[in-house]
Every structure is written in C-alpha cells, then in structure tokens.
Amino acid sequence: MKKKDLLGLRDIEKREIEIILNLGEKFLEILKRPIPKVPSLKGKTVCNLFFEPSTRTRLSFELAAKRLSADVINFSASTSALLKGETTLDTLKNILAMKVDCFIIRHSSSGAPHFLARHTEASVINAGDGIYEHPTQGLLDIFTMRKHLGDLENKKVLIIGDILHSRVARSNIFGLLKFGAEVYLAGPKPLVPDEFEEIGAKTVNNIDEILKEVDVVMGLRVQKERGGASYLPSFEDYRRYYGITAERLKLIKEDAIIMHPGPVNWGVELDYEVLKDKRCVIHEQVTNGVAIRMGVLFYLLGSGEIKEG
Ligand code: CP
C-alpha cells in the first residue's frame, strides 16, 4: 500500500529507502538539465511548516517542490500569528483548513510530525523533530555515501559529536544499519548514549585509533540551543579530542569522504581547512538534498511515473 507519511528511518523498510534513493538519482539527472523542472506534482500544494530555524532543509524542500511544479506555501513560526498569542493547535487547524496535500514540518518537540500525521489526511514529512529524527537528512547522507562508496555493506562510518541531541545521527544510524554498514560513534561520554550499541552501532573512545580505517567521517554540530555545549568542558577541548583538525586530515584515508549536515561551528567540529580538502562533500550533500527531497515528495504524492512535460 502507498505510504502517506515519512516520519523517520527507524520504521521504514530498506526496500522503500531504495525506491527513494533511485528516485533521487533520476531527479539529480533532471536537475542538471537546462530547464530543471518536471510537471509531476502539478496541482499539488505543499506547506513548509517550520517552527524552528532552518536554511538547508526549508529551502531545499521549497526548491524540490517547485522543481516538481507543486504550489508551495511557507509558514515560519517567527513571522506568524503565534507571536500574537495563537496556539500551535489553532495554527495547525487553520492551515489544515487551507486543504494542502503535504506538510513538511520541523518542530522542537520530538513526535510533533507523528501527532500532525494522526490528525490529517495530508502527507506529513518530518523535517526534524526535537532530538528524534531528521529522515530526509539521513536519506541524502546515505545517497551521498552510496555515490562515492557504492554498496554500503561493511563500509565503516564514523559519526562524531553530540549523538545524544542529534536527530541527524539517529536517522543515519537507523538507515545505515539497514544497509549493513558498520556504524561507529564517538563523542564526549555524556553525549554518546549506550542505546545504539543495542541495535548494532559501536562506541569508540579515541577517534585517532579508527580514523585511518573508516570510509566516512561525519562531524555533527554541537547543539548549543539543546544544551549540548553544557556537557563540554570547553570548545577548545572538544576540538582537541573530537574535531576534524588540519592535523587529523592526514590520518583519514585518501578515498574516504568527510561529511557534516550543517550548519558547521568552524574551529570546533571541523577546521576550516576541511572545506578545501577534496574528500569533503559538505556542499555535495546540499545539492543531493534537493534531488532526494524531490524523490520523497514524488514517492508520497506522485502518480508512480515521472511526467516529463
Ligand atoms: N542540516 C540541516 O538540517 O540544516 P538546516 O537546519 O539549515 O535545515
């Protein structure tokens, strides 16, 4: 049966992820054309519902929907009637009354997209909920890894940083384990919960011992707004033990890739030299994000066949 929502990568089958990744490949080709647009979602209306700040996710979802010829409306909490005292529930009821086909929601509360999905017949896509999941980031990361490394079975992926507060880490861990990748987690002890060892990830204490073996090095943002910084002695110490520094670049394999979901705290998670390194794919992740989000929108709202015009 056709899926209504994309709420996370924990509860989605590998087969469905593969369908979206394959759609992403097709849309990446379309995005390289002189006119990078297809009429596949003409007549559909998509609502970006952002209760938290975003640059990459919001803009790339908007672009993805427009590249598919959908109509897009944007809600941003910081410019909405929430500031006049309207409740979140009233806000949602009013937007539901506008009869949109798909909500793309980012919210600081884990589970907010699941709540919305239960109260609307429209599709709901999780664009990041609290510290739980960010499935389209996980999908675009897996897509980027597969483009560089091929089959991810037994590939070694090291995720470094604030795993506890990272919805990006969660979605990557859930997705990567489905593809048979070996997932290693490193970071300050209070920021690396044990729960992921139970599902197959491994915790690493000293990143210098494993950097030379891994195929992917993924830095994560220190999430000051979720209290992540309060678990750290100092940013200097974080950089010393967990930062991808210019020195550590020398330890990483020639054919490995270096990733970060953004936004980066330069000089903390990554030294600025990383951006100039040929193994760094941070901007490619952003490009791939548009294609993957087109894939997700088409998977949920499309007719099954990409219309060419
Ligand atoms: N990676 C990511 O979610 O970035 P934004 O917060 O800019 O959307």
Coordinates of C-alpha atoms and ligand atoms in Angstrom, one line a residue:
M1 CA 0.0 0.0 0.0
K2 CA 1.2 3.5 -0.8
K3 CA 2.7 5.3 2.2
K4 CA 1.1 8.5 3.4
D5 CA 4.0 10.0 5.5
L6 CA 7.7 9.9 6.0
L7 CA 8.3 10.3 9.8
G8 CA 11.6 8.5 10.3
L9 CA 14.1 5.9 9.0
R10 CA 13.6 3.6 12.0
D11 CA 10.2 2.5 10.9
I12 CA 10.7 2.4 7.1
E13 CA 11.8 -0.7 5.2
K14 CA 15.1 -0.8 3.3
R15 CA 13.1 -1.5 0.1
E16 CA 11.3 1.8 0.5
I17 CA 14.5 3.7 1.2
E18 CA 16.0 2.1 -2.0
I19 CA 12.9 3.4 -4.0
I20 CA 13.5 6.9 -2.8
L21 CA 17.3 6.7 -3.4
N22 CA 16.6 5.5 -7.0
L23 CA 14.1 8.4 -7.5
G24 CA 16.8 10.7 -6.2
E25 CA 19.2 9.5 -8.9
K26 CA 16.6 10.3 -11.6
F27 CA 15.9 13.7 -10.2
L28 CA 19.6 14.5 -9.8
E29 CA 19.8 14.0 -13.6
I30 CA 16.8 16.2 -14.2
L31 CA 18.4 19.0 -12.0
K32 CA 21.3 19.0 -14.4
R33 CA 19.1 19.9 -17.4
P34 CA 18.9 23.5 -18.8
I35 CA 15.3 23.5 -17.6
P36 CA 15.5 21.6 -14.3
K37 CA 11.7 21.2 -13.9
V38 CA 9.1 18.5 -14.5
P39 CA 5.3 18.8 -14.1
S40 CA 4.9 15.6 -11.9
L41 CA 3.2 17.3 -9.0
K42 CA 1.3 20.0 -10.9
G43 CA -1.9 20.7 -8.9
K44 CA -0.5 19.6 -5.6
T45 CA 0.1 22.0 -2.7
V46 CA 2.9 21.6 -0.2
C47 CA 3.2 23.5 3.0
N48 CA 6.6 24.1 4.7
L49 CA 5.7 24.3 8.4
F50 CA 8.9 25.4 10.2
F51 CA 8.7 26.1 14.0
E52 CA 12.5 26.1 14.2
P53 CA 15.1 27.8 12.2
S54 CA 16.4 26.2 9.0
T55 CA 18.4 27.2 5.9
R56 CA 19.2 23.9 4.0
T57 CA 16.1 21.8 4.8
R58 CA 13.5 24.5 4.3
L59 CA 15.0 26.0 1.1
S60 CA 15.7 22.6 -0.5
F61 CA 12.2 21.4 0.2
E62 CA 10.8 24.5 -1.3
L63 CA 13.0 24.2 -4.4
A64 CA 12.3 20.4 -4.6
A65 CA 8.5 21.1 -4.6
K66 CA 8.9 23.9 -7.2
R67 CA 11.1 21.7 -9.5
L68 CA 8.2 19.2 -9.4
S69 CA 5.7 22.0 -10.3
A70 CA 3.8 21.8 -7.0
D71 CA 2.5 25.0 -5.3
V72 CA 4.3 25.9 -2.1
I73 CA 3.3 27.9 0.9
N74 CA 5.7 28.7 3.7
F75 CA 4.9 29.0 7.4
S76 CA 7.6 30.3 9.7
A77 CA 6.9 30.5 13.4
S78 CA 9.0 33.6 13.8
T79 CA 6.7 35.6 11.5
S80 CA 3.4 34.0 12.3
A81 CA 0.3 34.8 14.4
L82 CA 1.9 32.6 17.1
L83 CA 3.6 35.9 18.1
K84 CA 0.0 37.3 18.7
G85 CA -0.8 34.5 21.1
E86 CA -2.4 31.9 18.7
T87 CA -1.7 28.4 20.0
T88 CA 0.1 25.8 17.9
L89 CA -3.0 23.7 17.7
D90 CA -5.1 26.6 16.4
T91 CA -2.3 27.4 13.9
L92 CA -2.4 23.8 12.7
K93 CA -6.2 23.7 12.4
N94 CA -6.2 26.9 10.3
I95 CA -3.5 25.6 8.0
L96 CA -5.4 22.3 7.7
A97 CA -8.5 24.3 6.6
M98 CA -6.5 25.5 3.6
K99 CA -6.5 21.9 2.2
V100 CA -2.9 21.3 1.5
D101 CA -1.7 17.9 0.2
C102 CA 1.5 17.7 2.1
F103 CA 3.0 19.2 5.3
I104 CA 6.7 19.4 5.8
I105 CA 7.2 20.0 9.5
R106 CA 10.2 21.0 11.7
H107 CA 9.5 21.3 15.4
S108 CA 11.5 21.4 18.6
S109 CA 9.2 18.6 20.1
S110 CA 10.1 15.0 19.3
G111 CA 6.9 13.4 17.9
A112 CA 5.3 16.6 16.6
P113 CA 5.2 15.2 13.0
H114 CA 3.6 12.0 14.3
F115 CA 0.9 14.0 16.1
L116 CA 0.2 16.0 12.9
A117 CA 0.1 12.9 10.8
R118 CA -2.6 11.4 13.0
H119 CA -4.8 14.5 12.5
T120 CA -4.7 15.0 8.8
E121 CA -5.3 13.0 5.7
A122 CA -2.5 15.0 4.0
S123 CA 1.0 13.6 3.8
V124 CA 3.4 14.6 6.6
I125 CA 7.2 14.7 6.1
N126 CA 9.4 15.1 9.2
A127 CA 11.9 17.8 8.6
G128 CA 13.5 17.4 12.0
D129 CA 11.7 16.8 15.3
G130 CA 13.4 17.7 18.5
I131 CA 16.2 15.2 19.2
Y132 CA 14.5 12.3 17.5
E133 CA 14.8 12.0 13.7
H134 CA 15.6 14.0 10.5
P135 CA 14.9 11.4 7.9
T136 CA 15.5 13.4 4.8
Q137 CA 18.9 14.3 6.1
G138 CA 19.6 10.6 6.7
L139 CA 18.4 9.8 3.2
L140 CA 20.6 12.5 1.5
D141 CA 23.6 11.4 3.5
I142 CA 23.1 7.7 2.6
F143 CA 22.6 8.8 -1.0
T144 CA 25.9 10.8 -1.0
M145 CA 27.8 7.9 0.6
R146 CA 26.5 5.4 -2.0
K147 CA 27.5 7.7 -4.8
H148 CA 31.1 7.7 -3.5
L149 CA 31.4 4.2 -2.0
G150 CA 28.9 2.1 -3.9
D151 CA 27.3 -0.7 -1.8
L152 CA 27.4 0.3 1.9
E153 CA 27.6 -3.3 3.2
N154 CA 30.5 -3.5 5.7
K155 CA 31.5 0.1 4.9
K156 CA 32.8 1.9 8.1
V157 CA 31.0 5.1 9.0
L158 CA 32.3 7.1 12.0
I159 CA 29.8 9.7 13.4
I160 CA 31.5 12.1 15.8
G161 CA 29.9 14.5 18.3
D162 CA 26.7 15.2 20.1
I163 CA 24.9 12.0 19.3
L164 CA 22.5 12.4 22.2
H165 CA 20.9 15.6 20.8
S166 CA 21.3 14.7 17.2
R167 CA 18.3 13.8 15.1
V168 CA 20.7 13.6 12.1
A169 CA 22.8 10.9 13.9
R170 CA 19.6 8.9 14.8
S171 CA 18.3 8.9 11.2
N172 CA 21.7 8.0 9.8
I173 CA 22.2 5.2 12.4
F174 CA 18.8 3.7 11.7
G175 CA 19.3 3.9 7.9
L176 CA 22.9 2.8 7.7
L177 CA 22.4 -0.3 9.8
K178 CA 19.6 -1.4 7.3
F179 CA 22.3 -1.2 4.6
G180 CA 24.8 -3.3 6.5
A181 CA 27.2 -0.5 7.2
E182 CA 29.4 -0.6 10.3
V183 CA 28.5 2.4 12.4
Y184 CA 31.0 3.8 14.9
L185 CA 30.0 6.6 17.3
A186 CA 32.4 8.9 19.2
G187 CA 32.0 12.0 21.3
P188 CA 32.1 13.2 24.9
K189 CA 30.8 10.3 27.1
P190 CA 27.6 12.1 28.3
L191 CA 26.7 12.9 24.6
V192 CA 27.0 9.2 23.3
P193 CA 24.1 7.2 24.8
D194 CA 24.5 3.4 25.1
E195 CA 21.2 2.7 23.4
F196 CA 22.7 2.5 19.9
E197 CA 25.1 -0.4 20.9
E198 CA 21.9 -2.5 21.5
I199 CA 21.0 -2.1 17.8
G200 CA 24.5 -2.7 16.4
A201 CA 26.4 0.6 16.5
K202 CA 29.8 0.6 18.2
T203 CA 31.2 3.3 20.6
V204 CA 34.8 4.5 20.0
N205 CA 36.8 6.3 22.7
N206 CA 39.7 7.6 20.7
I207 CA 39.0 8.7 17.2
D208 CA 42.7 8.8 16.2
E209 CA 42.7 5.0 16.5
I210 CA 40.0 4.5 13.9
L211 CA 40.2 7.5 11.6
K212 CA 42.6 5.7 9.2
E213 CA 40.2 2.7 8.8
V214 CA 36.9 4.4 8.1
D215 CA 35.2 5.2 4.8
V216 CA 33.1 8.0 6.1
V217 CA 33.9 10.6 8.7
M218 CA 30.8 12.6 9.7
G219 CA 31.1 15.5 12.1
L220 CA 28.0 16.7 13.9
R221 CA 27.1 20.2 15.1
V222 CA 27.5 20.9 18.8
Q223 CA 23.9 21.9 19.6
K224 CA 24.2 24.9 21.8
E225 CA 20.4 25.5 21.7
R226 CA 19.6 22.0 23.0
G227 CA 22.1 22.3 25.8
G228 CA 24.9 20.2 24.1
A229 CA 27.5 22.8 24.9
S230 CA 26.8 22.5 28.7
Y231 CA 28.2 18.9 28.5
L232 CA 31.6 20.1 27.3
P233 CA 34.5 21.3 29.3
S234 CA 35.2 23.9 26.6
F235 CA 35.1 24.2 22.8
E236 CA 38.9 24.0 22.7
D237 CA 38.8 20.6 24.5
Y238 CA 36.1 19.4 22.1
R239 CA 38.3 20.4 19.1
R240 CA 41.3 18.7 20.7
Y241 CA 39.6 15.3 21.2
Y242 CA 36.8 15.2 18.6
G243 CA 37.5 17.9 16.0
I244 CA 38.4 17.1 12.4
T245 CA 41.5 19.3 12.5
A246 CA 44.0 20.0 9.8
E247 CA 46.3 17.5 11.6
R248 CA 43.7 14.8 11.6
L249 CA 43.0 15.2 7.9
K250 CA 46.4 13.4 7.5
L251 CA 45.0 10.3 9.2
I252 CA 41.9 9.9 7.1
K253 CA 42.1 7.5 4.1
E254 CA 42.6 9.0 0.6
D255 CA 39.4 7.6 -0.7
A256 CA 37.3 8.3 2.4
I257 CA 34.7 11.1 2.4
I258 CA 34.1 13.8 5.1
M259 CA 30.6 14.9 5.8
H260 CA 28.7 17.4 8.1
P261 CA 24.9 18.2 7.9
G262 CA 25.5 21.8 8.7
P263 CA 25.5 24.4 10.0
V264 CA 29.1 23.9 11.0
N265 CA 30.7 25.5 14.0
W266 CA 34.1 26.1 12.3
G267 CA 37.1 25.6 14.5
V268 CA 35.0 23.3 16.8
E269 CA 33.7 20.3 14.9
L270 CA 35.8 21.0 11.7
D271 CA 38.8 23.2 11.0
Y272 CA 38.2 25.5 8.0
E273 CA 40.9 23.5 6.1
V274 CA 38.4 20.6 5.8
L275 CA 36.3 22.6 3.4
K276 CA 39.2 22.9 0.9
D277 CA 40.0 19.1 1.2
K278 CA 38.9 17.1 -1.9
R279 CA 37.4 14.4 0.4
C280 CA 35.0 17.0 1.8
V281 CA 31.4 16.5 0.4
I282 CA 29.5 19.0 2.5
H283 CA 28.2 21.1 -0.4
E284 CA 27.5 18.0 -2.5
Q285 CA 25.3 16.8 0.4
V286 CA 23.3 20.0 0.0
T287 CA 23.0 19.6 -3.8
N288 CA 21.9 15.9 -3.3
G289 CA 19.4 17.1 -0.7
V290 CA 17.2 18.8 -3.4
A291 CA 17.1 15.6 -5.5
I292 CA 16.4 13.4 -2.5
R293 CA 13.6 15.7 -1.3
M294 CA 12.1 15.6 -4.8
G295 CA 12.3 11.8 -4.5
V296 CA 10.5 11.9 -1.2
L297 CA 7.8 14.3 -2.4
F298 CA 7.2 12.2 -5.6
Y299 CA 7.2 8.9 -3.6
L300 CA 4.4 10.2 -1.3
L301 CA 2.4 12.4 -3.7
G302 CA 3.3 11.3 -7.2
S303 CA 1.4 9.0 -9.6
G304 CA 4.2 6.4 -9.9
E305 CA 5.6 7.7 -13.2
I306 CA 7.8 10.8 -13.6
K307 CA 6.0 13.1 -16.1
E308 CA 8.4 14.8 -18.5
G309 CA 6.2 17.6 -19.7
Ligands
CP1 N1 21.1 20.0 8.0 C1 20.0 20.8 8.4 O1 19.0 20.4 8.9 O2 20.3 22.2 8.2 P1 19.2 23.3 8.4 O3 19.0 23.4 9.9 O4 19.8 24.5 7.8 O5 17.9 22.9 7.8

